[in-house]
Amino acid sequence: MHKLVSLAKRRGFVFPSSEIYGGLSACFDYGPLGSEMKKNIKDLWWRAMTRRHRNIVGLDASIMMNPTVWEASGHVSSFNDPMIDDRTTKRRYRADHLIENHIEKLRREGKEEQALAVQGAYEAAGTAPDPNKALYSLIIDEGIKAPDTGSGDWTDVRQFNLMFQCDMGAVADTSGTVYLRPETAQGIFVNFHNVREASRMKVPFGIAQIGKAFRNEIVKGNFIFRMVEFEQMEMQYFVKPGTQVEAFEAWREERFNWYTSSLGISPEKLHWYKHDKLAHYADLAYDIKFEFPFGIEEIEGIHSRTDFDLSQHQQFSGKNMEYVDQVTNERYTPYVVETSAGCDRLFLALLSDAYHEDVIDGEERVLLKLAPKVAPVKAAVLPLMKKGEMAEVAEKLRAELSEQFLVQYDDAASIGKRYRRQDEIGTPFCFTVDHQTIEDGTITVRYRDTAAQERINITEAAAFLASAMA
Ligand code: ATP
């Protein structure tokens, strides 16, 4: 992981936020290459989720919303995580994570019976009259220690709300309290009728959105995996009650395939996780998890959210959120199947999946095997000579390709060094302009992954890149 973090910083993918002031915990900035790659990810998602579907349209809702939205959604009362502090080290942990890790450890050690007993007590804690006390007792009874320090001088368990609050207006009283949205979904639910009417959509239809979300996470970390400010790519699909399982299964398949076929992620690094313990709004939930260097963790949640959200907004706003089928005259509150992916987590998954080290021509190199669609720079134009006709031809080629693609021009250092610089940032192709180019108008295409080379006509370069991106 440290190699990835250092490459990300050195080559301009991800920097710590406000670094010259010592940074800010769990906040990061995307550099020149990172912002390009992130944009590619978002464009690919947008294309896959909106343009390819006749019945899905986009939305860009505001981050701050009427605070009643978050009362209706249940976030004010229950978007909490149970936290526990270690008095000796002053470190803070999630009580639920401590117990879940403990259960996993018991399983790894082959203590299945004990694991089942703890699992049972953990599930019972959720419905106990005082869940915090039940979690605390479980941690003490099991002698659970902090995973990083081995210490375990625990305080009580307390609930911690993950929403960031701010004051709107000049007077800081509770009437001006607004929240930074902890998920983009609610912007979609409250706009259900606006979007449906404006786009003449009929159920089933979907609304897609990409945007920032904010969570005051108790335990932050693992680079950009868990941040307090992050970007979600969500789609809420409205269906007739009773058809949600069918829609859920179709989306499950489509979303998994997107990661493997469109983004080129190794399928063996992706895993399904079925939620047995469901959130209050869901009747079915799966996560797509990825094998990160630090463990197998969620990158996308696919949830069947029932009619919970629309019904809640109907109750809190007093506005009718039902749908009337124009053909059958049936009236119902649609059910929702959502696909909720984290852009930053996917970015990290793609980087770690792509990171390779190998030896080419007796020299060690680092390369990012990113799919051409995802790679920030699509091609590098490399003239063998810095000046003269080769440089002129190369610059003309760069200018032409730049109309459609992000390309880099590099004439500094040996050609081998220049190839390696591009390998390290995942540039799939290098176009070399050499003596033969001047004679016959061909250039060398050098492939990143194999280092193989072939010659093509310079006039074919743009079409070559376009077909690699298809
Ligand atoms: P986790 O259990 O890891 O906290 P979650 O189940 O709370 O995640 P969801 O509420 O389902 O996450 O959010 C959907 C997606 O948003 C996640 O799959 C993840 O990719 C992304 N996401 C959620 N929280 C964060 C965060 N703090 N930093 C970066 N991405 C996040």
Short mmCIF file of C-alpha atoms and ligand atoms in Angstrom, two decimals:
data_model
loop_
_atom_site.label_atom_id
_atom_site.label_comp_id
_atom_site.label_asym_id
_atom_site.label_seq_id
_atom_site.Cartn_x
_atom_site.Cartn_y
_atom_site.Cartn_z
CA MET A 1 0.00 0.00 0.00
CA HIS A 2 2.80 2.46 0.84
CA LYS A 3 4.21 2.02 -2.69
CA LEU A 4 0.83 2.97 -4.15
CA VAL A 5 0.43 6.00 -1.89
CA SER A 6 3.91 7.20 -2.73
CA LEU A 7 3.42 6.72 -6.49
CA ALA A 8 0.06 8.50 -6.26
CA LYS A 9 1.72 11.52 -4.67
CA ARG A 10 4.93 11.54 -6.75
CA ARG A 11 3.13 11.30 -10.09
CA GLY A 12 0.25 13.62 -9.27
CA PHE A 13 -2.68 11.28 -8.71
CA VAL A 14 -3.53 12.06 -5.07
CA PHE A 15 -2.07 14.56 -2.60
CA PRO A 16 -2.85 14.97 1.11
CA SER A 17 -5.21 17.93 1.50
CA SER A 18 -3.66 21.25 2.63
CA GLU A 19 -0.36 19.43 3.06
CA ILE A 20 1.77 22.51 3.75
CA TYR A 21 -0.30 22.97 6.95
CA GLY A 22 0.10 19.37 8.03
CA GLY A 23 -2.93 18.10 6.12
CA LEU A 24 -6.41 17.31 7.41
CA SER A 25 -7.38 13.85 8.53
CA ALA A 26 -9.12 11.76 5.81
CA CYS A 27 -9.14 14.61 3.26
CA PHE A 28 -7.29 14.36 -0.05
CA ASP A 29 -6.80 16.31 -3.27
CA TYR A 30 -6.74 14.75 -6.71
CA GLY A 31 -3.74 15.98 -8.71
CA PRO A 32 -3.39 16.55 -12.48
CA LEU A 33 -3.47 12.85 -13.37
CA GLY A 34 -5.83 11.87 -10.55
CA SER A 35 -8.44 14.41 -11.57
CA GLU A 36 -8.29 13.17 -15.18
CA MET A 37 -8.64 9.55 -14.11
CA LYS A 38 -11.48 10.34 -11.73
CA LYS A 39 -13.26 12.18 -14.50
CA ASN A 40 -12.84 9.13 -16.77
CA ILE A 41 -14.41 6.91 -14.09
CA LYS A 42 -17.34 9.25 -13.64
CA ASP A 43 -17.86 9.61 -17.41
CA LEU A 44 -17.81 5.83 -17.87
CA TRP A 45 -20.32 5.36 -15.06
CA TRP A 46 -22.54 8.13 -16.40
CA ARG A 47 -22.50 6.65 -19.88
CA ALA A 48 -23.22 3.13 -18.60
CA MET A 49 -26.01 4.25 -16.28
CA THR A 50 -27.78 7.01 -18.20
CA ARG A 51 -27.10 7.07 -21.94
CA ARG A 52 -27.20 3.31 -22.41
CA HIS A 53 -30.64 3.15 -20.75
CA ARG A 54 -33.63 4.80 -22.32
CA ASN A 55 -35.36 4.94 -18.97
CA ILE A 56 -32.63 6.46 -16.77
CA VAL A 57 -32.02 10.19 -16.55
CA GLY A 58 -29.56 12.32 -14.61
CA LEU A 59 -29.78 14.81 -11.76
CA ASP A 60 -27.41 17.16 -9.96
CA ALA A 61 -29.09 18.04 -6.67
CA SER A 62 -27.70 20.48 -4.10
CA ILE A 63 -25.53 19.28 -1.24
CA MET A 64 -27.49 21.21 1.37
CA MET A 65 -31.18 20.49 1.61
CA ASN A 66 -34.09 21.40 3.82
CA PRO A 67 -33.16 19.80 7.18
CA THR A 68 -36.52 17.99 7.38
CA VAL A 69 -35.27 15.77 4.54
CA TRP A 70 -32.84 14.18 7.01
CA GLU A 71 -35.51 13.75 9.67
CA ALA A 72 -37.73 11.98 7.14
CA SER A 73 -34.89 9.77 5.88
CA GLY A 74 -34.04 8.68 9.41
CA HIS A 75 -30.53 10.13 9.30
CA VAL A 76 -31.05 12.57 12.20
CA SER A 77 -32.24 9.85 14.54
CA SER A 78 -30.32 6.83 13.35
CA PHE A 79 -27.37 7.58 11.08
CA ASN A 80 -25.16 6.72 14.01
CA ASP A 81 -22.19 4.52 14.59
CA PRO A 82 -21.43 3.09 18.04
CA MET A 83 -18.07 4.41 19.20
CA ILE A 84 -15.85 3.36 22.05
CA ASP A 85 -12.63 4.96 23.32
CA ASP A 86 -9.57 3.38 24.79
CA ARG A 87 -8.71 5.39 27.90
CA THR A 88 -5.02 4.51 27.86
CA THR A 89 -4.18 5.27 24.25
CA LYS A 90 -6.98 7.86 23.71
CA ARG A 91 -7.81 6.11 20.45
CA ARG A 92 -11.35 5.84 19.17
CA TYR A 93 -12.90 2.71 17.61
CA ARG A 94 -16.18 1.50 16.20
CA ALA A 95 -17.67 -0.93 18.69
CA ASP A 96 -19.42 -2.90 15.93
CA HIS A 97 -16.16 -3.26 13.97
CA LEU A 98 -14.31 -4.54 17.05
CA ILE A 99 -16.92 -7.27 17.49
CA GLU A 100 -17.10 -8.15 13.78
CA ASN A 101 -13.30 -8.47 13.61
CA HIS A 102 -13.37 -10.61 16.73
CA ILE A 103 -15.94 -12.96 15.14
CA GLU A 104 -13.78 -13.22 12.00
CA LYS A 105 -10.70 -13.98 14.13
CA LEU A 106 -12.56 -16.77 15.96
CA ARG A 107 -13.56 -18.25 12.60
CA ARG A 108 -9.98 -18.09 11.31
CA GLU A 109 -8.86 -19.93 14.42
CA GLY A 110 -11.45 -22.64 13.76
CA LYS A 111 -13.56 -21.71 16.83
CA GLU A 112 -16.83 -21.85 14.91
CA GLU A 113 -19.05 -22.57 17.90
CA GLN A 114 -17.75 -19.60 19.87
CA ALA A 115 -18.00 -17.43 16.73
CA LEU A 116 -21.66 -18.38 16.34
CA ALA A 117 -22.38 -17.59 19.99
CA VAL A 118 -20.77 -14.13 19.69
CA GLN A 119 -22.58 -13.54 16.40
CA GLY A 120 -25.89 -14.37 18.11
CA ALA A 121 -25.17 -12.03 21.02
CA TYR A 122 -24.11 -9.31 18.56
CA GLU A 123 -27.36 -9.58 16.59
CA ALA A 124 -29.39 -9.59 19.84
CA ALA A 125 -27.59 -6.40 20.92
CA GLY A 126 -29.23 -4.59 18.01
CA THR A 127 -32.69 -5.08 19.48
CA ALA A 128 -31.71 -4.91 23.17
CA PRO A 129 -33.40 -2.21 25.31
CA ASP A 130 -30.00 -0.53 25.63
CA PRO A 131 -27.93 -1.54 22.55
CA ASN A 132 -24.89 0.49 23.66
CA LYS A 133 -24.74 -1.34 26.97
CA ALA A 134 -25.19 -4.70 25.23
CA LEU A 135 -22.30 -3.96 22.83
CA TYR A 136 -20.12 -2.81 25.72
CA SER A 137 -20.84 -5.99 27.74
CA LEU A 138 -20.00 -8.16 24.74
CA ILE A 139 -16.65 -6.40 24.24
CA ILE A 140 -15.77 -6.79 27.95
CA ASP A 141 -17.02 -10.40 28.26
CA GLU A 142 -15.06 -11.46 25.18
CA GLY A 143 -11.97 -9.58 26.35
CA ILE A 144 -11.73 -7.79 22.98
CA LYS A 145 -8.62 -5.63 22.64
CA ALA A 146 -7.77 -2.83 20.21
CA PRO A 147 -6.43 -4.46 17.00
CA ASP A 148 -3.60 -1.96 16.55
CA THR A 149 -2.34 -1.47 20.12
CA GLY A 150 -3.55 -4.55 21.97
CA SER A 151 -4.87 -2.26 24.71
CA GLY A 152 -8.43 -2.47 26.01
CA ASP A 153 -9.20 0.00 28.80
CA TRP A 154 -12.62 0.77 27.35
CA THR A 155 -15.05 3.62 28.00
CA ASP A 156 -18.79 3.11 27.57
CA VAL A 157 -20.20 2.75 24.07
CA ARG A 158 -21.88 5.92 22.73
CA GLN A 159 -23.79 6.62 19.54
CA PHE A 160 -22.15 9.13 17.25
CA ASN A 161 -24.08 10.82 14.45
CA LEU A 162 -22.12 10.89 11.21
CA MET A 163 -23.73 13.97 9.68
CA PHE A 164 -21.82 17.25 9.54
CA GLN A 165 -23.87 20.20 10.72
CA CYS A 166 -23.44 23.83 9.80
CA ASP A 167 -25.24 27.05 10.56
CA MET A 168 -27.04 28.77 7.74
CA GLY A 169 -27.57 32.50 8.08
CA ALA A 170 -26.20 35.04 10.50
CA VAL A 171 -27.70 33.69 13.72
CA ALA A 172 -26.33 30.43 15.08
CA ASP A 173 -29.45 28.91 16.59
CA THR A 174 -30.92 25.48 15.93
CA SER A 175 -33.44 26.82 13.39
CA GLY A 176 -30.53 27.58 11.03
CA THR A 177 -28.95 24.13 11.30
CA VAL A 178 -28.37 22.46 7.96
CA TYR A 179 -26.52 19.26 7.17
CA LEU A 180 -23.98 18.35 4.52
CA ARG A 181 -25.65 15.41 2.77
CA PRO A 182 -24.29 12.02 3.92
CA GLU A 183 -25.58 10.37 0.72
CA THR A 184 -26.77 11.65 -2.64
CA ALA A 185 -29.88 9.44 -2.69
CA GLN A 186 -32.22 11.81 -0.85
CA GLY A 187 -31.80 14.49 -3.53
CA ILE A 188 -33.23 11.93 -5.93
CA PHE A 189 -36.17 10.87 -3.74
CA VAL A 190 -37.36 14.41 -3.09
CA ASN A 191 -37.19 15.14 -6.83
CA PHE A 192 -39.11 12.00 -7.79
CA HIS A 193 -42.11 13.84 -9.23
CA ASN A 194 -40.09 16.75 -10.67
CA VAL A 195 -37.91 14.42 -12.71
CA ARG A 196 -40.73 12.04 -13.64
CA GLU A 197 -42.94 14.83 -14.94
CA ALA A 198 -40.18 16.79 -16.68
CA SER A 199 -38.81 13.71 -18.47
CA ARG A 200 -42.18 11.96 -19.00
CA MET A 201 -40.88 8.83 -17.31
CA LYS A 202 -43.01 5.81 -16.56
CA VAL A 203 -42.26 3.23 -13.89
CA PRO A 204 -39.88 1.40 -14.10
CA PHE A 205 -37.38 4.23 -14.50
CA GLY A 206 -34.22 5.42 -12.83
CA ILE A 207 -32.54 8.64 -11.73
CA ALA A 208 -28.74 8.77 -11.65
CA GLN A 209 -26.52 11.21 -9.85
CA ILE A 210 -22.83 11.77 -9.13
CA GLY A 211 -21.90 14.04 -6.28
CA LYS A 212 -20.11 14.73 -3.04
CA ALA A 213 -21.25 13.22 0.23
CA PHE A 214 -19.92 13.92 3.71
CA ARG A 215 -19.62 11.66 6.74
CA ASN A 216 -17.96 12.41 10.02
CA GLU A 217 -16.43 8.93 10.16
CA ILE A 218 -15.23 7.78 13.58
CA VAL A 219 -12.47 5.67 12.15
CA LYS A 220 -10.94 7.17 9.05
CA GLY A 221 -8.16 5.92 6.93
CA ASN A 222 -6.61 3.54 4.46
CA PHE A 223 -5.73 6.45 2.20
CA ILE A 224 -8.78 7.44 0.08
CA PHE A 225 -10.81 4.38 1.14
CA ARG A 226 -12.60 6.05 4.02
CA MET A 227 -12.76 9.82 3.79
CA VAL A 228 -14.98 12.42 5.38
CA GLU A 229 -15.65 14.05 2.01
CA PHE A 230 -16.10 11.67 -0.90
CA GLU A 231 -17.97 11.22 -4.13
CA GLN A 232 -20.84 8.83 -4.72
CA MET A 233 -22.26 7.56 -8.00
CA GLU A 234 -25.81 6.51 -7.23
CA MET A 235 -28.81 5.38 -9.21
CA GLN A 236 -32.27 4.89 -7.76
CA TYR A 237 -34.52 2.69 -9.86
CA PHE A 238 -38.26 3.04 -9.21
CA VAL A 239 -40.30 -0.13 -9.74
CA LYS A 240 -43.78 -1.45 -9.13
CA PRO A 241 -44.07 -3.18 -5.72
CA GLY A 242 -43.65 -6.91 -6.16
CA THR A 243 -41.14 -6.56 -9.03
CA GLN A 244 -38.23 -5.39 -6.90
CA VAL A 245 -36.47 -8.76 -6.62
CA GLU A 246 -36.38 -9.18 -10.40
CA ALA A 247 -35.02 -5.65 -10.84
CA PHE A 248 -32.55 -6.21 -8.02
CA GLU A 249 -31.12 -9.34 -9.63
CA ALA A 250 -30.84 -7.64 -13.03
CA TRP A 251 -28.94 -4.71 -11.52
CA ARG A 252 -26.73 -7.01 -9.51
CA GLU A 253 -25.60 -8.70 -12.72
CA GLU A 254 -25.22 -5.49 -14.69
CA ARG A 255 -23.19 -3.75 -12.03
CA PHE A 256 -20.79 -6.66 -11.54
CA ASN A 257 -20.22 -6.90 -15.28
CA TRP A 258 -19.48 -3.20 -15.48
CA TYR A 259 -16.46 -3.60 -13.22
CA THR A 260 -15.05 -6.54 -15.13
CA SER A 261 -16.01 -5.88 -18.78
CA SER A 262 -15.94 -2.09 -18.92
CA LEU A 263 -13.26 -1.27 -16.39
CA GLY A 264 -11.14 -4.40 -16.78
CA ILE A 265 -10.93 -5.21 -13.04
CA SER A 266 -9.78 -8.79 -12.41
CA PRO A 267 -13.00 -10.72 -11.59
CA GLU A 268 -11.20 -12.87 -9.01
CA LYS A 269 -10.59 -9.73 -6.94
CA LEU A 270 -14.32 -8.96 -6.73
CA HIS A 271 -16.58 -10.63 -4.18
CA TRP A 272 -20.27 -10.62 -3.33
CA TYR A 273 -21.33 -10.04 0.25
CA LYS A 274 -24.96 -10.60 1.25
CA HIS A 275 -26.23 -8.55 4.18
CA ASP A 276 -27.96 -10.68 6.78
CA LYS A 277 -28.35 -7.72 9.11
CA LEU A 278 -30.37 -5.26 7.01
CA ALA A 279 -30.64 -1.50 7.40
CA HIS A 280 -34.05 -0.25 8.57
CA TYR A 281 -35.09 0.69 5.02
CA ALA A 282 -33.97 -2.42 3.11
CA ASP A 283 -35.49 -5.81 2.28
CA LEU A 284 -32.48 -7.14 0.36
CA ALA A 285 -28.90 -5.94 0.17
CA TYR A 286 -25.62 -7.05 -1.38
CA ASP A 287 -22.24 -5.38 -1.54
CA ILE A 288 -19.64 -5.73 -4.23
CA LYS A 289 -16.33 -5.98 -2.42
CA PHE A 290 -12.82 -5.67 -3.79
CA GLU A 291 -9.59 -7.23 -2.57
CA PHE A 292 -7.68 -4.12 -1.49
CA PRO A 293 -4.10 -4.53 -0.23
CA PHE A 294 -5.49 -4.02 3.30
CA GLY A 295 -8.42 -6.45 3.04
CA ILE A 296 -11.64 -7.26 1.19
CA GLU A 297 -13.84 -4.18 1.44
CA GLU A 298 -16.99 -2.67 -0.07
CA ILE A 299 -16.89 -0.57 -3.23
CA GLU A 300 -20.60 -0.62 -4.10
CA GLY A 301 -23.84 -1.39 -2.33
CA ILE A 302 -26.90 -2.70 -4.17
CA HIS A 303 -29.97 -2.29 -2.01
CA SER A 304 -33.66 -2.94 -2.34
CA ARG A 305 -34.98 0.01 -0.32
CA THR A 306 -38.70 -0.80 -0.50
CA ASP A 307 -41.03 2.25 -0.46
CA PHE A 308 -39.43 3.47 2.75
CA ASP A 309 -37.98 6.73 1.43
CA LEU A 310 -40.91 7.90 -0.70
CA SER A 311 -43.37 7.00 2.09
CA GLN A 312 -41.31 8.88 4.66
CA HIS A 313 -41.14 11.96 2.44
CA GLN A 314 -44.89 11.75 1.88
CA GLN A 315 -45.45 11.68 5.62
CA PHE A 316 -43.01 14.49 6.49
CA SER A 317 -43.76 16.82 3.55
CA GLY A 318 -47.48 16.17 3.33
CA LYS A 319 -47.04 15.84 -0.46
CA ASN A 320 -48.37 12.81 -2.28
CA MET A 321 -45.43 10.70 -3.49
CA GLU A 322 -47.54 8.03 -5.17
CA TYR A 323 -47.41 7.07 -8.81
CA VAL A 324 -50.44 6.54 -11.00
CA ASP A 325 -50.11 4.08 -13.85
CA GLN A 326 -51.74 5.87 -16.82
CA VAL A 327 -52.74 2.63 -18.51
CA THR A 328 -54.16 0.60 -15.63
CA ASN A 329 -55.02 3.52 -13.32
CA GLU A 330 -53.26 1.67 -10.52
CA ARG A 331 -51.95 3.91 -7.75
CA TYR A 332 -48.97 2.90 -5.65
CA THR A 333 -45.80 4.11 -3.95
CA PRO A 334 -42.93 2.75 -6.05
CA TYR A 335 -40.28 0.50 -4.56
CA VAL A 336 -36.66 1.44 -5.08
CA VAL A 337 -33.62 -0.59 -6.07
CA GLU A 338 -30.44 1.42 -5.70
CA THR A 339 -26.90 0.97 -6.89
CA SER A 340 -24.55 3.05 -4.81
CA ALA A 341 -20.88 3.16 -5.73
CA GLY A 342 -18.04 5.18 -4.23
CA CYS A 343 -15.97 6.94 -6.88
CA ASP A 344 -12.92 7.30 -4.64
CA ARG A 345 -12.99 3.68 -3.53
CA LEU A 346 -13.26 2.58 -7.12
CA PHE A 347 -10.34 4.86 -8.00
CA LEU A 348 -8.27 3.13 -5.30
CA ALA A 349 -9.44 -0.32 -6.44
CA LEU A 350 -8.41 0.47 -10.03
CA LEU A 351 -5.02 1.78 -8.97
CA SER A 352 -4.27 -1.21 -6.76
CA ASP A 353 -5.52 -3.69 -9.36
CA ALA A 354 -3.34 -1.99 -11.98
CA TYR A 355 -0.12 -1.73 -9.94
CA HIS A 356 2.55 -4.15 -11.22
CA GLU A 357 6.30 -4.49 -11.05
CA ASP A 358 8.23 -6.47 -13.65
CA VAL A 359 11.51 -6.63 -15.53
CA ILE A 360 11.75 -5.50 -19.15
CA ASP A 361 15.03 -5.70 -21.10
CA GLY A 362 16.84 -6.48 -17.86
CA GLU A 363 15.46 -3.38 -16.14
CA GLU A 364 12.97 -3.28 -13.30
CA ARG A 365 9.93 -1.15 -13.89
CA VAL A 366 6.67 -0.14 -12.22
CA LEU A 367 3.61 -0.07 -14.41
CA LEU A 368 -0.08 0.64 -14.01
CA LYS A 369 -2.04 -1.76 -16.18
CA LEU A 370 -5.05 0.55 -16.42
CA ALA A 371 -7.63 -0.04 -19.14
CA PRO A 372 -7.13 2.58 -21.90
CA LYS A 373 -10.58 4.02 -21.07
CA VAL A 374 -9.56 4.59 -17.46
CA ALA A 375 -5.93 5.67 -17.93
CA PRO A 376 -5.47 9.43 -17.49
CA VAL A 377 -3.04 9.83 -20.40
CA LYS A 378 -4.02 7.86 -23.50
CA ALA A 379 -0.76 8.17 -25.40
CA ALA A 380 2.66 9.80 -25.27
CA VAL A 381 4.26 11.34 -28.32
CA LEU A 382 8.02 10.88 -28.19
CA PRO A 383 10.32 12.40 -30.86
CA LEU A 384 13.71 10.72 -31.01
CA MET A 385 15.33 14.15 -31.46
CA LYS A 386 14.52 17.32 -29.54
CA LYS A 387 14.79 19.59 -32.57
CA GLY A 388 14.38 19.54 -36.33
CA GLU A 389 11.93 17.70 -38.53
CA MET A 390 11.23 14.90 -36.04
CA ALA A 391 10.19 17.42 -33.39
CA GLU A 392 7.99 19.27 -35.89
CA VAL A 393 6.21 16.09 -36.99
CA ALA A 394 5.80 14.97 -33.37
CA GLU A 395 4.32 18.31 -32.30
CA LYS A 396 1.86 18.17 -35.20
CA LEU A 397 0.83 14.68 -34.13
CA ARG A 398 0.42 15.82 -30.50
CA ALA A 399 -1.75 18.75 -31.54
CA GLU A 400 -3.94 16.54 -33.71
CA LEU A 401 -4.44 13.85 -31.06
CA SER A 402 -5.08 16.44 -28.35
CA GLU A 403 -8.31 17.40 -30.05
CA GLN A 404 -9.76 14.09 -28.83
CA PHE A 405 -7.45 12.61 -26.21
CA LEU A 406 -5.21 13.60 -23.34
CA VAL A 407 -1.71 13.00 -24.68
CA GLN A 408 1.70 13.94 -23.32
CA TYR A 409 4.69 15.17 -25.27
CA ASP A 410 8.05 14.14 -23.88
CA ASP A 411 11.43 14.80 -25.49
CA ALA A 412 13.61 14.70 -22.37
CA ALA A 413 15.95 11.80 -21.48
CA SER A 414 16.60 8.50 -23.24
CA ILE A 415 13.73 6.75 -24.99
CA GLY A 416 13.85 3.89 -22.45
CA LYS A 417 13.50 6.32 -19.55
CA ARG A 418 10.61 8.07 -21.31
CA TYR A 419 8.82 4.73 -21.79
CA ARG A 420 9.25 3.96 -18.11
CA ARG A 421 7.85 7.34 -17.06
CA GLN A 422 4.72 6.55 -19.08
CA ASP A 423 4.47 2.96 -17.80
CA GLU A 424 4.40 4.27 -14.25
CA ILE A 425 1.35 6.46 -14.91
CA GLY A 426 -0.46 3.81 -16.94
CA THR A 427 -0.20 5.36 -20.42
CA PRO A 428 -1.22 2.46 -22.65
CA PHE A 429 0.63 3.55 -25.82
CA CYS A 430 3.72 5.51 -26.80
CA PHE A 431 4.06 6.87 -30.32
CA THR A 432 7.69 7.32 -31.27
CA VAL A 433 8.67 9.61 -34.12
CA ASP A 434 12.04 8.52 -35.53
CA HIS A 435 14.20 8.61 -38.68
CA GLN A 436 11.91 6.23 -40.51
CA THR A 437 8.94 8.51 -39.84
CA ILE A 438 10.58 11.20 -41.94
CA GLU A 439 11.21 8.71 -44.73
CA ASP A 440 7.94 6.78 -44.92
CA GLY A 441 5.43 8.49 -42.60
CA THR A 442 5.22 5.60 -40.12
CA ILE A 443 5.60 5.79 -36.34
CA THR A 444 6.36 3.18 -33.70
CA VAL A 445 3.56 2.16 -31.38
CA ARG A 446 4.95 0.79 -28.15
CA TYR A 447 2.54 -1.17 -25.96
CA ARG A 448 2.76 -0.58 -22.21
CA ASP A 449 2.03 -4.09 -20.89
CA THR A 450 4.19 -6.16 -23.23
CA ALA A 451 6.67 -3.50 -24.39
CA ALA A 452 6.01 -4.92 -27.88
CA GLN A 453 6.38 -2.53 -30.79
CA GLU A 454 4.86 -2.21 -34.23
CA ARG A 455 4.73 0.44 -36.92
CA ILE A 456 1.62 2.20 -38.11
CA ASN A 457 1.07 5.09 -40.47
CA ILE A 458 1.08 8.42 -38.63
CA THR A 459 -2.29 9.22 -40.18
CA GLU A 460 -3.80 6.18 -38.42
CA ALA A 461 -2.79 7.24 -34.90
CA ALA A 462 -6.10 8.89 -33.94
CA ALA A 463 -8.17 5.98 -35.25
CA PHE A 464 -5.84 3.57 -33.43
CA LEU A 465 -6.52 5.33 -30.10
CA ALA A 466 -10.25 5.60 -30.76
CA SER A 467 -10.52 1.86 -31.35
CA ALA A 468 -8.46 1.09 -28.21
CA MET A 469 -10.93 3.21 -26.21
CA ALA A 470 -14.06 1.57 -27.62
P1 ATP B 1 -18.93 1.32 4.97
O1 ATP B 1 -19.66 0.17 5.61
O2 ATP B 1 -17.62 0.95 4.36
O3 ATP B 1 -18.86 2.53 5.83
P2 ATP B 1 -21.42 2.00 3.82
O4 ATP B 1 -22.10 0.67 3.76
O5 ATP B 1 -21.73 2.92 4.92
O6 ATP B 1 -19.82 1.78 3.73
P3 ATP B 1 -23.00 3.13 1.75
O7 ATP B 1 -23.77 3.97 2.69
O8 ATP B 1 -23.65 1.92 1.18
O9 ATP B 1 -21.61 2.73 2.44
O10 ATP B 1 -22.43 4.07 0.60
C1 ATP B 1 -22.30 3.64 -0.74
C2 ATP B 1 -20.86 3.72 -1.21
O11 ATP B 1 -20.29 4.99 -0.89
C3 ATP B 1 -19.94 2.70 -0.57
O12 ATP B 1 -20.00 1.45 -1.23
C4 ATP B 1 -18.60 3.35 -0.72
O13 ATP B 1 -18.04 3.04 -2.00
C5 ATP B 1 -18.90 4.83 -0.65
N1 ATP B 1 -18.54 5.35 0.68
C6 ATP B 1 -19.27 5.31 1.81
N2 ATP B 1 -18.63 5.90 2.82
C7 ATP B 1 -17.44 6.34 2.32
C8 ATP B 1 -16.33 7.04 2.86
N3 ATP B 1 -16.31 7.43 4.13
N4 ATP B 1 -15.29 7.33 2.05
C9 ATP B 1 -15.29 6.95 0.75
N5 ATP B 1 -16.31 6.29 0.18
C10 ATP B 1 -17.38 5.99 0.94
#
